[in-house]
């Protein structure tokens, strides 16, 4: 189930809870990826709130939004870099992206395996992706007052298993939990939000975090041999040159 882009925009840009969530998740993204100088950074779903730190130094920044959700102009006051696209057919060349952020994309997708295939396709060899999903064990996935209360929540083991499926070919590398404050619009909880985040990040477990952020890299395995007849002939010619080959006698 995809939320409408207007609902997502209103939550992240027009509510105090949404701005606090945006800040907490974006800080974790920047902690994983401090810079993206001369790189191509893309986001899918509604990931644009997390991409702003890269506008100044990245080669290009692209915000992809699924057609079931809708699209909006982003960033405000600057030339638009967002585009509407089919969920599993993005208007990007294979291997075009260096860094990819997916938020409100995987848990709401009707075809998560196909979506992961598209993520893998657009990344270059060794490219990295961040998947931001609601935590099954957290409070945010149980509240429909935030966008993380919709779609399929994940546990860390479930998400890493799906990323490691043979058809996805991602290698999970590290993870973090964020959004430890309760998903409440009440002023008291919002005022103490930064304190909750600091305390939560020091906890040894991710059970209390409302959102999981998992970094994974694209794996490309080298072929052991082409197996083509032409390659075999070339290989045989080299070996034959190590010793003389007797000439055939005339009959």
mmCIF file of C-alpha atoms in Angstrom:
data_model
loop_
_atom_site.group_PDB
_atom_site.id
_atom_site.type_symbol
_atom_site.label_atom_id
_atom_site.label_comp_id
_atom_site.label_asym_id
_atom_site.label_seq_id
_atom_site.Cartn_x
_atom_site.Cartn_y
_atom_site.Cartn_z
ATOM 1 C CA UNK A 1 0.000 0.000 0.000
ATOM 2 C CA UNK A 2 1.532 3.252 -1.177
ATOM 3 C CA UNK A 3 0.684 6.468 0.602
ATOM 4 C CA UNK A 4 -0.100 9.531 -1.472
ATOM 5 C CA UNK A 5 2.783 11.930 -2.032
ATOM 6 C CA UNK A 6 0.723 14.756 -0.516
ATOM 7 C CA UNK A 7 0.360 12.819 2.755
ATOM 8 C CA UNK A 8 4.090 12.100 2.841
ATOM 9 C CA UNK A 9 5.001 15.709 2.077
ATOM 10 C CA UNK A 10 2.657 17.025 4.753
ATOM 11 C CA UNK A 11 4.045 14.659 7.379
ATOM 12 C CA UNK A 12 7.743 15.310 6.758
ATOM 13 C CA UNK A 13 7.587 19.027 6.025
ATOM 14 C CA UNK A 14 4.555 20.321 7.914
ATOM 15 C CA UNK A 15 4.448 18.445 11.238
ATOM 16 C CA UNK A 16 6.861 18.618 14.134
ATOM 17 C CA UNK A 17 6.979 14.835 14.451
ATOM 18 C CA UNK A 18 7.735 14.450 10.758
ATOM 19 C CA UNK A 19 10.546 16.999 10.861
ATOM 20 C CA UNK A 20 12.031 15.225 13.902
ATOM 21 C CA UNK A 21 11.837 11.872 12.089
ATOM 22 C CA UNK A 22 13.410 13.365 8.973
ATOM 23 C CA UNK A 23 16.279 14.801 11.003
ATOM 24 C CA UNK A 24 16.958 11.573 12.937
ATOM 25 C CA UNK A 25 16.982 9.346 9.849
ATOM 26 C CA UNK A 26 18.992 11.831 7.776
ATOM 27 C CA UNK A 27 21.628 12.097 10.503
ATOM 28 C CA UNK A 28 22.073 8.319 10.358
ATOM 29 C CA UNK A 29 22.329 8.351 6.561
ATOM 30 C CA UNK A 30 25.036 11.028 6.747
ATOM 31 C CA UNK A 31 26.824 9.039 9.474
ATOM 32 C CA UNK A 32 27.038 6.087 7.074
ATOM 33 C CA UNK A 33 27.801 8.236 4.013
ATOM 34 C CA UNK A 34 29.531 11.495 5.062
ATOM 35 C CA UNK A 35 29.960 12.652 1.478
ATOM 36 C CA UNK A 36 29.253 11.699 -2.103
ATOM 37 C CA UNK A 37 31.643 13.946 -3.973
ATOM 38 C CA UNK A 38 31.438 13.402 -7.750
ATOM 39 C CA UNK A 39 29.045 10.507 -7.296
ATOM 40 C CA UNK A 40 25.488 9.882 -8.495
ATOM 41 C CA UNK A 41 23.038 9.604 -5.612
ATOM 42 C CA UNK A 42 19.469 8.415 -6.163
ATOM 43 C CA UNK A 43 16.497 7.883 -3.892
ATOM 44 C CA UNK A 44 13.400 5.789 -4.448
ATOM 45 C CA UNK A 45 10.000 5.923 -2.755
ATOM 46 C CA UNK A 46 9.906 9.085 -0.685
ATOM 47 C CA UNK A 47 13.613 9.379 0.056
ATOM 48 C CA UNK A 48 14.108 12.997 -1.000
ATOM 49 C CA UNK A 49 14.125 14.340 2.596
ATOM 50 C CA UNK A 50 17.317 12.315 3.115
ATOM 51 C CA UNK A 51 19.116 13.484 -0.048
ATOM 52 C CA UNK A 52 19.470 17.215 0.633
ATOM 53 C CA UNK A 53 22.974 16.945 2.230
ATOM 54 C CA UNK A 54 24.324 15.636 -1.104
ATOM 55 C CA UNK A 55 22.995 18.391 -3.345
ATOM 56 C CA UNK A 56 26.136 20.488 -2.966
ATOM 57 C CA UNK A 57 28.883 17.966 -3.730
ATOM 58 C CA UNK A 58 27.376 15.005 -5.611
ATOM 59 C CA UNK A 59 27.723 14.799 -9.379
ATOM 60 C CA UNK A 60 23.951 14.477 -9.592
ATOM 61 C CA UNK A 61 21.026 13.741 -7.261
ATOM 62 C CA UNK A 62 17.865 12.025 -8.505
ATOM 63 C CA UNK A 63 14.590 11.457 -6.660
ATOM 64 C CA UNK A 64 12.488 8.622 -8.099
ATOM 65 C CA UNK A 65 8.876 8.313 -6.954
ATOM 66 C CA UNK A 66 6.595 5.363 -7.832
ATOM 67 C CA UNK A 67 3.547 6.079 -9.949
ATOM 68 C CA UNK A 68 1.242 4.565 -7.286
ATOM 69 C CA UNK A 69 2.432 7.295 -4.900
ATOM 70 C CA UNK A 70 2.700 10.335 -7.140
ATOM 71 C CA UNK A 71 5.476 12.868 -7.540
ATOM 72 C CA UNK A 72 6.226 16.364 -6.292
ATOM 73 C CA UNK A 73 8.727 19.064 -7.242
ATOM 74 C CA UNK A 74 11.948 18.719 -5.253
ATOM 75 C CA UNK A 75 13.993 20.453 -3.965
ATOM 76 C CA UNK A 76 11.898 23.525 -3.197
ATOM 77 C CA UNK A 77 13.261 26.715 -4.704
ATOM 78 C CA UNK A 78 15.727 24.869 -6.954
ATOM 79 C CA UNK A 79 15.568 23.126 -10.336
ATOM 80 C CA UNK A 80 13.514 19.936 -10.082
ATOM 81 C CA UNK A 81 15.401 16.609 -9.875
ATOM 82 C CA UNK A 82 12.474 14.304 -9.025
ATOM 83 C CA UNK A 83 10.694 12.049 -11.499
ATOM 84 C CA UNK A 84 7.674 9.753 -11.619
ATOM 85 C CA UNK A 85 8.425 6.170 -12.681
ATOM 86 C CA UNK A 86 7.028 2.625 -12.671
ATOM 87 C CA UNK A 87 7.936 0.817 -9.474
ATOM 88 C CA UNK A 88 10.166 -1.768 -11.134
ATOM 89 C CA UNK A 89 11.229 0.036 -14.353
ATOM 90 C CA UNK A 90 13.296 3.087 -13.569
ATOM 91 C CA UNK A 91 14.433 5.522 -16.282
ATOM 92 C CA UNK A 92 18.098 4.977 -15.434
ATOM 93 C CA UNK A 93 20.853 3.142 -17.257
ATOM 94 C CA UNK A 94 22.286 -0.052 -15.787
ATOM 95 C CA UNK A 95 25.147 0.694 -13.399
ATOM 96 C CA UNK A 96 24.391 4.428 -13.401
ATOM 97 C CA UNK A 97 24.077 4.987 -9.619
ATOM 98 C CA UNK A 98 26.811 5.012 -6.971
ATOM 99 C CA UNK A 99 24.606 5.399 -3.900
ATOM 100 C CA UNK A 100 20.908 4.577 -3.539
ATOM 101 C CA UNK A 101 18.493 5.341 -0.683
ATOM 102 C CA UNK A 102 15.139 3.529 -0.501
ATOM 103 C CA UNK A 103 12.542 4.827 1.970
ATOM 104 C CA UNK A 104 8.795 4.129 1.853
ATOM 105 C CA UNK A 105 9.508 1.899 -1.120
ATOM 106 C CA UNK A 106 10.309 -1.654 -0.081
ATOM 107 C CA UNK A 107 7.714 -2.183 2.656
ATOM 108 C CA UNK A 108 4.893 -0.782 0.492
ATOM 109 C CA UNK A 109 5.836 -2.572 -2.736
ATOM 110 C CA UNK A 110 3.556 -5.216 -4.268
ATOM 111 C CA UNK A 111 6.634 -6.847 -5.837
ATOM 112 C CA UNK A 112 9.557 -6.449 -3.383
ATOM 113 C CA UNK A 113 11.772 -9.014 -5.129
ATOM 114 C CA UNK A 114 11.373 -7.275 -8.484
ATOM 115 C CA UNK A 115 12.045 -3.944 -6.803
ATOM 116 C CA UNK A 116 15.291 -5.264 -5.322
ATOM 117 C CA UNK A 117 16.291 -6.514 -8.767
ATOM 118 C CA UNK A 118 15.793 -2.996 -10.136
ATOM 119 C CA UNK A 119 17.825 -1.540 -7.266
ATOM 120 C CA UNK A 120 20.617 -3.983 -8.084
ATOM 121 C CA UNK A 121 20.447 -3.194 -11.808
ATOM 122 C CA UNK A 122 20.903 0.577 -11.518
ATOM 123 C CA UNK A 123 23.806 0.358 -9.073
ATOM 124 C CA UNK A 124 27.333 0.208 -10.415
ATOM 125 C CA UNK A 125 29.693 -2.615 -9.343
ATOM 126 C CA UNK A 126 30.374 -2.201 -5.649
ATOM 127 C CA UNK A 127 27.635 0.425 -5.370
ATOM 128 C CA UNK A 128 25.864 0.799 -2.051
ATOM 129 C CA UNK A 129 22.221 1.044 -1.049
ATOM 130 C CA UNK A 130 20.513 2.082 2.170
ATOM 131 C CA UNK A 131 17.125 0.518 2.910
ATOM 132 C CA UNK A 132 15.015 2.405 5.457
ATOM 133 C CA UNK A 133 12.107 0.286 6.705
ATOM 134 C CA UNK A 134 9.772 0.178 9.719
ATOM 135 C CA UNK A 135 11.015 -2.059 12.528
ATOM 136 C CA UNK A 136 8.631 -4.901 13.316
ATOM 137 C CA UNK A 137 9.603 -4.711 16.986
ATOM 138 C CA UNK A 138 9.251 -0.932 17.288
ATOM 139 C CA UNK A 139 6.377 1.371 18.139
ATOM 140 C CA UNK A 140 6.311 3.266 14.836
ATOM 141 C CA UNK A 141 5.132 0.256 12.817
ATOM 142 C CA UNK A 142 2.120 -0.048 15.143
ATOM 143 C CA UNK A 143 0.889 3.508 14.737
ATOM 144 C CA UNK A 144 -1.043 4.678 11.679
ATOM 145 C CA UNK A 145 -0.342 8.308 12.558
ATOM 146 C CA UNK A 146 2.986 8.112 10.692
ATOM 147 C CA UNK A 147 3.941 6.709 7.258
ATOM 148 C CA UNK A 148 5.880 3.884 8.938
ATOM 149 C CA UNK A 149 2.611 2.382 10.148
ATOM 150 C CA UNK A 150 1.747 1.241 6.608
ATOM 151 C CA UNK A 151 3.062 -1.676 4.582
ATOM 152 C CA UNK A 152 5.116 -4.634 5.821
ATOM 153 C CA UNK A 153 7.400 -4.009 8.813
ATOM 154 C CA UNK A 154 10.642 -5.978 8.964
ATOM 155 C CA UNK A 155 12.834 -7.452 11.627
ATOM 156 C CA UNK A 156 16.560 -7.075 11.003
ATOM 157 C CA UNK A 157 16.973 -10.778 10.183
ATOM 158 C CA UNK A 158 14.008 -10.704 7.756
ATOM 159 C CA UNK A 159 15.366 -7.724 5.847
ATOM 160 C CA UNK A 160 18.923 -9.050 5.665
ATOM 161 C CA UNK A 161 17.618 -12.426 4.490
ATOM 162 C CA UNK A 162 15.602 -10.821 1.701
ATOM 163 C CA UNK A 163 18.599 -8.749 0.627
ATOM 164 C CA UNK A 164 20.782 -11.856 0.524
ATOM 165 C CA UNK A 165 18.429 -13.873 -1.656
ATOM 166 C CA UNK A 166 20.210 -15.187 -4.709
ATOM 167 C CA UNK A 167 18.049 -13.168 -7.088
ATOM 168 C CA UNK A 168 18.789 -9.946 -5.176
ATOM 169 C CA UNK A 169 22.566 -10.379 -4.852
ATOM 170 C CA UNK A 170 23.070 -7.774 -2.131
ATOM 171 C CA UNK A 171 25.539 -8.153 0.713
ATOM 172 C CA UNK A 172 24.332 -6.503 3.972
ATOM 173 C CA UNK A 173 27.261 -4.694 5.552
ATOM 174 C CA UNK A 174 26.027 -2.705 8.559
ATOM 175 C CA UNK A 175 22.833 -1.527 10.155
ATOM 176 C CA UNK A 176 21.432 0.941 12.681
ATOM 177 C CA UNK A 177 18.148 1.642 14.434
ATOM 178 C CA UNK A 178 16.670 5.147 14.718
ATOM 179 C CA UNK A 179 13.465 6.829 15.933
ATOM 180 C CA UNK A 180 13.485 5.863 19.589
ATOM 181 C CA UNK A 181 11.028 8.575 20.568
ATOM 182 C CA UNK A 182 7.346 7.555 20.695
ATOM 183 C CA UNK A 183 5.382 8.282 17.482
ATOM 184 C CA UNK A 184 3.290 10.936 19.181
ATOM 185 C CA UNK A 185 2.417 14.438 18.013
ATOM 186 C CA UNK A 186 2.149 15.647 21.628
ATOM 187 C CA UNK A 187 4.512 18.467 22.483
ATOM 188 C CA UNK A 188 5.991 16.708 25.526
ATOM 189 C CA UNK A 189 7.270 13.732 23.550
ATOM 190 C CA UNK A 190 8.538 15.893 20.687
ATOM 191 C CA UNK A 191 10.454 18.134 23.088
ATOM 192 C CA UNK A 192 12.280 15.133 24.540
ATOM 193 C CA UNK A 193 12.824 13.499 21.148
ATOM 194 C CA UNK A 194 16.574 14.288 20.850
ATOM 195 C CA UNK A 195 17.157 12.854 24.325
ATOM 196 C CA UNK A 196 15.372 9.629 23.384
ATOM 197 C CA UNK A 197 17.526 9.362 20.271
ATOM 198 C CA UNK A 198 20.781 9.758 22.205
ATOM 199 C CA UNK A 199 19.730 7.185 24.774
ATOM 200 C CA UNK A 200 18.463 4.752 22.161
ATOM 201 C CA UNK A 201 21.657 4.811 20.118
ATOM 202 C CA UNK A 202 23.599 3.657 23.166
ATOM 203 C CA UNK A 203 21.400 0.616 23.691
ATOM 204 C CA UNK A 204 22.865 -2.774 22.654
ATOM 205 C CA UNK A 205 19.638 -3.826 20.929
ATOM 206 C CA UNK A 206 17.647 -2.408 18.040
ATOM 207 C CA UNK A 207 14.306 -3.635 19.379
ATOM 208 C CA UNK A 208 13.181 -0.210 20.582
ATOM 209 C CA UNK A 209 14.039 1.687 17.401
ATOM 210 C CA UNK A 210 11.071 2.495 15.204
ATOM 211 C CA UNK A 211 13.047 2.322 11.947
ATOM 212 C CA UNK A 212 15.852 0.101 10.669
ATOM 213 C CA UNK A 213 18.536 1.429 8.313
ATOM 214 C CA UNK A 214 20.477 -1.329 6.550
ATOM 215 C CA UNK A 215 23.415 -0.715 4.222
ATOM 216 C CA UNK A 216 24.054 -3.290 1.504
ATOM 217 C CA UNK A 217 26.496 -3.443 -1.399
ATOM 218 C CA UNK A 218 26.004 -4.772 -4.902
ATOM 219 C CA UNK A 219 27.851 -8.011 -5.496
ATOM 220 C CA UNK A 220 29.217 -8.829 -8.945
ATOM 221 C CA UNK A 221 31.001 -12.150 -9.224
ATOM 222 C CA UNK A 222 33.699 -12.628 -11.870
ATOM 223 C CA UNK A 223 33.167 -15.408 -14.373
ATOM 224 C CA UNK A 224 35.579 -18.324 -14.154
ATOM 225 C CA UNK A 225 35.728 -18.668 -17.945
ATOM 226 C CA UNK A 226 33.800 -17.696 -21.013
ATOM 227 C CA UNK A 227 33.353 -21.263 -22.229
ATOM 228 C CA UNK A 228 33.132 -20.155 -25.847
ATOM 229 C CA UNK A 229 34.722 -22.303 -28.607
ATOM 230 C CA UNK A 230 36.823 -19.337 -29.717
ATOM 231 C CA UNK A 231 38.293 -18.946 -26.238
ATOM 232 C CA UNK A 232 39.114 -22.644 -26.094
ATOM 233 C CA UNK A 233 40.938 -22.500 -29.420
ATOM 234 C CA UNK A 234 43.003 -19.524 -28.278
ATOM 235 C CA UNK A 235 43.944 -21.313 -25.101
ATOM 236 C CA UNK A 236 44.919 -24.462 -26.983
ATOM 237 C CA UNK A 237 47.110 -22.484 -29.388
ATOM 238 C CA UNK A 238 49.163 -21.081 -26.540
ATOM 239 C CA UNK A 239 49.724 -24.489 -25.002
ATOM 240 C CA UNK A 240 50.684 -26.012 -28.316
ATOM 241 C CA UNK A 241 53.392 -23.389 -28.727
ATOM 242 C CA UNK A 242 55.317 -24.876 -25.798
ATOM 243 C CA UNK A 243 56.400 -27.911 -27.820
ATOM 244 C CA UNK A 244 56.831 -28.583 -31.541
ATOM 245 C CA UNK A 245 53.958 -30.196 -33.342
ATOM 246 C CA UNK A 246 55.075 -32.860 -35.906
ATOM 247 C CA UNK A 247 54.103 -32.101 -39.469
ATOM 248 C CA UNK A 248 51.736 -34.497 -41.172
ATOM 249 C CA UNK A 249 53.433 -36.781 -43.709
ATOM 250 C CA UNK A 250 52.094 -36.721 -47.247
ATOM 251 C CA UNK A 251 50.065 -39.792 -48.201
#
